[in-house]
PDB file of C-alpha atoms in Angstrom:
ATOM      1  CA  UNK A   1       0.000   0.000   0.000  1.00  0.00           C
ATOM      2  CA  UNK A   2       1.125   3.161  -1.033  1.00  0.00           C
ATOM      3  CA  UNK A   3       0.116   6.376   1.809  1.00  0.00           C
ATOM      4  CA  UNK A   4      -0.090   9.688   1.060  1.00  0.00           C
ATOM      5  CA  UNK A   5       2.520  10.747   3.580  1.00  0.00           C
ATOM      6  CA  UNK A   6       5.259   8.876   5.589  1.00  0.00           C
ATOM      7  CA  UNK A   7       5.075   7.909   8.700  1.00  0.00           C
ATOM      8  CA  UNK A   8       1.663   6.113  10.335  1.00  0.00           C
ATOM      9  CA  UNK A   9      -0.228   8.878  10.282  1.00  0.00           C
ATOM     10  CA  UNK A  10      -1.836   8.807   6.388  1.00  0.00           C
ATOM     11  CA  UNK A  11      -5.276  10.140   5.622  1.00  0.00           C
ATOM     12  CA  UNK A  12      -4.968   7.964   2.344  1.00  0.00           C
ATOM     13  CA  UNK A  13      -3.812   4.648   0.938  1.00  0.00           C
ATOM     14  CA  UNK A  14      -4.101   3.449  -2.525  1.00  0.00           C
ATOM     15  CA  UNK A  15      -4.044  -0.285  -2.892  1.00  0.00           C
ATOM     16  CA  UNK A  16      -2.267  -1.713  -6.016  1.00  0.00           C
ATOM     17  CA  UNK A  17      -2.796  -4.853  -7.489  1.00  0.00           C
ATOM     18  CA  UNK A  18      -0.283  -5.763  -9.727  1.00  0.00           C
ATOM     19  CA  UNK A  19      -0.369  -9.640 -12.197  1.00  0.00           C
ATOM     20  CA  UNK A  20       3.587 -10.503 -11.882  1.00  0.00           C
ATOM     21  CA  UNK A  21       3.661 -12.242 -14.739  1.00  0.00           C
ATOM     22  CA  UNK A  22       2.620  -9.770 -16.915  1.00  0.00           C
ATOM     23  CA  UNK A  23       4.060  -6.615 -14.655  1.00  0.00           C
ATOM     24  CA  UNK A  24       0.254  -4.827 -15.273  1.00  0.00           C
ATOM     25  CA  UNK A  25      -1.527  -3.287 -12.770  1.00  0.00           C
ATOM     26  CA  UNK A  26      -5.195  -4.868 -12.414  1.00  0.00           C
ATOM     27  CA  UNK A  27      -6.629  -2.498  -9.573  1.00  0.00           C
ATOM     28  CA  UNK A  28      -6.048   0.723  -8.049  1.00  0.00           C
ATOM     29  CA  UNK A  29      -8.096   1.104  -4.953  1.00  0.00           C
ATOM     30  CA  UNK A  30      -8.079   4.403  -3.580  1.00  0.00           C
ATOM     31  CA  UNK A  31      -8.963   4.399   0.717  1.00  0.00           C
ATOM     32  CA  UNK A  32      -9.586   7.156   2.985  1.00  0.00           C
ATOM     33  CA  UNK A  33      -8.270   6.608   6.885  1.00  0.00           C
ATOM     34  CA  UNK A  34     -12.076   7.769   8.497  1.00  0.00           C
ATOM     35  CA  UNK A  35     -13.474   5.278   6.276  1.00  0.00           C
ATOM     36  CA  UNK A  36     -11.828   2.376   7.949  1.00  0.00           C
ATOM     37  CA  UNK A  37     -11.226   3.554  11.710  1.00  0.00           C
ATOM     38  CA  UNK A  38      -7.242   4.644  11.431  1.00  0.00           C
ATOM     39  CA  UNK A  39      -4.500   4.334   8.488  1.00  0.00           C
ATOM     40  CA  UNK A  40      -3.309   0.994  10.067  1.00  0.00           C
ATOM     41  CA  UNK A  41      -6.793   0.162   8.574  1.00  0.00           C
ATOM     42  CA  UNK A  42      -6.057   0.830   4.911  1.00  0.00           C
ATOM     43  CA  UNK A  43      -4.020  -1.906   3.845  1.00  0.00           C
ATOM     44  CA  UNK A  44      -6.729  -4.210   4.657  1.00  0.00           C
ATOM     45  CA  UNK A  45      -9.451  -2.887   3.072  1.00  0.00           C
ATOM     46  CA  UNK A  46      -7.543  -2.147   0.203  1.00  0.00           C
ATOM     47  CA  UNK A  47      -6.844  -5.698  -0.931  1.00  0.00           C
ATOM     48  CA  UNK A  48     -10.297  -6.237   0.154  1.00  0.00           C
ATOM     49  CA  UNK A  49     -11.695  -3.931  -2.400  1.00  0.00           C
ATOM     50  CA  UNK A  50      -9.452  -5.381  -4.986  1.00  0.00           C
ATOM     51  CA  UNK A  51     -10.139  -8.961  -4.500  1.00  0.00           C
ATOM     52  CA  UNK A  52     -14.517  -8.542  -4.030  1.00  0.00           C
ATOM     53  CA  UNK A  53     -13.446  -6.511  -7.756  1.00  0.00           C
ATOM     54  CA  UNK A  54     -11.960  -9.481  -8.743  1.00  0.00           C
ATOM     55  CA  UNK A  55     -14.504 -11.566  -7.763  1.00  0.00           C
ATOM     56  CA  UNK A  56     -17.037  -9.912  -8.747  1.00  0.00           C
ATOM     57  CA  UNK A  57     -16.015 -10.418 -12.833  1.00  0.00           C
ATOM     58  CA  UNK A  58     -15.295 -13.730 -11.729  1.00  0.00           C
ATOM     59  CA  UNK A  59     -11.616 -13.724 -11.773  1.00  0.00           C
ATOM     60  CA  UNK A  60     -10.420 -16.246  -9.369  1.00  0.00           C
ATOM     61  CA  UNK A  61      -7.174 -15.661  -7.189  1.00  0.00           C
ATOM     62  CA  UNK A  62      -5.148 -18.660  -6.330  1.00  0.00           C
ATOM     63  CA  UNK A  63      -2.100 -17.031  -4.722  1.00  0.00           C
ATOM     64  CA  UNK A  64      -0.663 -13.128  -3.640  1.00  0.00           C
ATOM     65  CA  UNK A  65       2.404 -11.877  -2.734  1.00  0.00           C
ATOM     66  CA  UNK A  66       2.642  -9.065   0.111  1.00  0.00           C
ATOM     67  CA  UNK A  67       4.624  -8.653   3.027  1.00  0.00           C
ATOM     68  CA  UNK A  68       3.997  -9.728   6.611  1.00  0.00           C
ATOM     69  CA  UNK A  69       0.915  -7.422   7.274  1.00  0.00           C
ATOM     70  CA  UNK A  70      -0.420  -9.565  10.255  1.00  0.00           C
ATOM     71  CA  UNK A  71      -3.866  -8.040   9.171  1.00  0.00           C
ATOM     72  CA  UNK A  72      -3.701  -9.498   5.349  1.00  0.00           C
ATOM     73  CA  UNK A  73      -2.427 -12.626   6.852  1.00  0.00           C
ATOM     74  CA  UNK A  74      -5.452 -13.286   8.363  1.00  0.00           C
ATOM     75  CA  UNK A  75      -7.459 -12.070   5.355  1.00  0.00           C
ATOM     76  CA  UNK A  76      -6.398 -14.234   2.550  1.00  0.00           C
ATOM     77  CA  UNK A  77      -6.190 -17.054   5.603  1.00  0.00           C
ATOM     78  CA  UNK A  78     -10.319 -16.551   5.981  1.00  0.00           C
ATOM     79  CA  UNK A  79     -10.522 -15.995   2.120  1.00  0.00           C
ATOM     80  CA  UNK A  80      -8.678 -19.509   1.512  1.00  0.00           C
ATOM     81  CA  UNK A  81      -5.839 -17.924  -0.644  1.00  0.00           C
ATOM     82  CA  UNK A  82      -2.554 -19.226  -0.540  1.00  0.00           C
ATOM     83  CA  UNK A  83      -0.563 -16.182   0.833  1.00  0.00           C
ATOM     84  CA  UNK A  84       3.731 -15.560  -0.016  1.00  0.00           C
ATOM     85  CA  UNK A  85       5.936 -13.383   1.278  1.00  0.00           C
ATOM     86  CA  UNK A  86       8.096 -11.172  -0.823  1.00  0.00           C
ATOM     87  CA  UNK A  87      11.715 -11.745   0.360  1.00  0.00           C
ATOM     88  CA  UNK A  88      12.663  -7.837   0.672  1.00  0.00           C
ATOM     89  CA  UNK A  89       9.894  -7.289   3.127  1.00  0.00           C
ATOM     90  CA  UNK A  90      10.649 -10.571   5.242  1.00  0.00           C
ATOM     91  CA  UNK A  91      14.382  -9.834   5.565  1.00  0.00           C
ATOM     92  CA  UNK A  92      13.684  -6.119   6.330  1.00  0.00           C
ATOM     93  CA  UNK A  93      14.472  -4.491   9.741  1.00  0.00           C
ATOM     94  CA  UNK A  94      16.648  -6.903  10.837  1.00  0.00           C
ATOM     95  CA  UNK A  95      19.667  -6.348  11.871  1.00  0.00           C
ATOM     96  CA  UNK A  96      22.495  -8.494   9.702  1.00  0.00           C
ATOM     97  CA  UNK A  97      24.667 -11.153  10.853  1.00  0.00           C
ATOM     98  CA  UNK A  98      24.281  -9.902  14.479  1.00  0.00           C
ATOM     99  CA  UNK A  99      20.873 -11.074  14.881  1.00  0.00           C
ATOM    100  CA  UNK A 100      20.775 -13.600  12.596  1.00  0.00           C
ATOM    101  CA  UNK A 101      21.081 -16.694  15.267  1.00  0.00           C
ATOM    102  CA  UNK A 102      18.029 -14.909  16.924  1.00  0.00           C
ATOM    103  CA  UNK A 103      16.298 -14.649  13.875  1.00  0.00           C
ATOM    104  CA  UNK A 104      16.368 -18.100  12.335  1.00  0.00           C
ATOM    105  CA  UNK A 105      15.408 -19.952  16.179  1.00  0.00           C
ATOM    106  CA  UNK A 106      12.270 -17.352  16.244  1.00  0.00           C
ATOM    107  CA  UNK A 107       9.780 -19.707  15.903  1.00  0.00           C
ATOM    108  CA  UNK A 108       7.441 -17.454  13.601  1.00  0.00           C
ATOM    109  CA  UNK A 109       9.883 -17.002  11.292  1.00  0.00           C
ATOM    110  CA  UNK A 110      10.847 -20.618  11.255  1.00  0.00           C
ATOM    111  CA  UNK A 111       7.062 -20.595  10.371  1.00  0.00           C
ATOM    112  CA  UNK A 112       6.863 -18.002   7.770  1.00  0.00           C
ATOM    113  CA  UNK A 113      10.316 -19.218   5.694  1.00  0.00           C
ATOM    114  CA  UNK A 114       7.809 -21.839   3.894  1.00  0.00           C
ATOM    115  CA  UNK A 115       5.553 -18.941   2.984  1.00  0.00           C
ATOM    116  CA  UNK A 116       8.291 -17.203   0.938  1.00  0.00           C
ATOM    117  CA  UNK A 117       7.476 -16.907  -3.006  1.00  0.00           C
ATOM    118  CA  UNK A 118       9.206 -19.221  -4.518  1.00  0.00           C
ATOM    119  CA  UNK A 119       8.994 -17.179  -7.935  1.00  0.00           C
ATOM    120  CA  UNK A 120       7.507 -13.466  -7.419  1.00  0.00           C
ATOM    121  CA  UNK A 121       8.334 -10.475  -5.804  1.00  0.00           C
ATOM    122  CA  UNK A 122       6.479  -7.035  -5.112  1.00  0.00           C
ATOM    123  CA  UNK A 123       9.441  -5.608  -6.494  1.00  0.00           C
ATOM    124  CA  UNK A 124       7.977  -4.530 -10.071  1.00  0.00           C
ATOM    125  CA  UNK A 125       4.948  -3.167  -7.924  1.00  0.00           C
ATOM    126  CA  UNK A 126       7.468  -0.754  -5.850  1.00  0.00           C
ATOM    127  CA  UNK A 127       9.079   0.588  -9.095  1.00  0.00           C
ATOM    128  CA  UNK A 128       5.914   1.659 -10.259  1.00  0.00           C
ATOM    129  CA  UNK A 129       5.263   3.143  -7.025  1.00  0.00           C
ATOM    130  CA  UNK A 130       8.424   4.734  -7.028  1.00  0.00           C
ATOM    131  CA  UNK A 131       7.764   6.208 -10.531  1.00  0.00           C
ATOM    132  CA  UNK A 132       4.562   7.828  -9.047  1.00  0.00           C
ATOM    133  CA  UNK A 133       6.297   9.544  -6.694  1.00  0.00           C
ATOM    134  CA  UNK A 134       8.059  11.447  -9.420  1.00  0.00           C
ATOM    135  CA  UNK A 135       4.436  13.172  -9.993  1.00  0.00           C
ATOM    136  CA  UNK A 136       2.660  12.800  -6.853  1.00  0.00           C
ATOM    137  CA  UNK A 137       5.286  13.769  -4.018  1.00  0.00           C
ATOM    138  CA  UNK A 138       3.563  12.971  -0.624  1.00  0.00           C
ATOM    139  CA  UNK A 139       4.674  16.241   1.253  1.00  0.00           C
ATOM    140  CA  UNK A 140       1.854  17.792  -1.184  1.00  0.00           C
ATOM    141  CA  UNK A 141      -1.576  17.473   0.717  1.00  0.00           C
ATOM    142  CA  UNK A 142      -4.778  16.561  -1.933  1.00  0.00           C
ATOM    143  CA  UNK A 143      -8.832  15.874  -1.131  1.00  0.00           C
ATOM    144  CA  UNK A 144     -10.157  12.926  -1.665  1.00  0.00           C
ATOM    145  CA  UNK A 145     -10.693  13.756  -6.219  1.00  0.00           C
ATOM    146  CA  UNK A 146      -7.266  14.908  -6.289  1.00  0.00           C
ATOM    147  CA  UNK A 147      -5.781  12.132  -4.679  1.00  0.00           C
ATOM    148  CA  UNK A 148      -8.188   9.317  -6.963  1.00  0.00           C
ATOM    149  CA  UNK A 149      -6.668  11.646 -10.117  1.00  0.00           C
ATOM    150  CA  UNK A 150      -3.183  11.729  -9.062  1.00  0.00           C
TER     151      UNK A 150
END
């Protein structure tokens, strides 16, 4: 998910949906933090809105690839979609070689290395978000049309 600001404090997230295989983006959702009860909110609803689109012109998902959102975890658990983790997001904010011992006994991650995709990563889906920073710098504030145009 993509905020409109840095931090944890974003009035709005757009959700992108990206087909790896192709590198196309299939959904943009666009969602407002007062919508959803709080920005740590967004993420969520965002792949929810994207995947009841999907559904609804009967495309069928069979796996996603995300990072370790404990929120979308539990989504695409209820939703009965095989769920992998991009590599750059489980390896980040840990601390290398120093930690490592403490990281590989963690039982969670012990859990979560099986998870890993085996072929795809989010990172064609961060390039493109990267490229729309270029236009749509988030230290410039936008209501809710600009933000859907931008």
């Amino acid at each position: 998910m993509r905020a409109d600001s840095p931090g944890h404090s974003a009035k709005y997230g757009s959700y992108t949906l990206m087909h790896l295989d192709s590198n196309r983006i299939i959904d943009l959702q666009l969602v407002q933090s007062n919508e959803v009860g709080g920005s740590y909110h967004m993420e969520k609803e965002g792949i929810k809105r994207c995947l009841d689109l999907l559904d609804s012109n009967g495309l069928v998902v069979d796996y996603i690839v995300t990072d370790r959102h404990p929120q979308i975890q539990k989504y695409l658990r209820e939703r009965s979609i095989t769920h992998f983790y991009d590599v750059w997001h489980f390896e980040k904010g840990s601390m290398v070689l120093y930690k490592v011992e403490k990281i590989l006994v963690n039982k969670r991650v012990v859990k979560d290395v099986e998870k890993l995709s085996h072929h795809y990563q989010t990172s064609s889906l961060e390039a493109f978000h990267s490229l729309i920073l270029r236009f749509t710098p988030k230290n410039v504030v936008f209501p809710f049309k600009g933000m859907l145009c931008r």
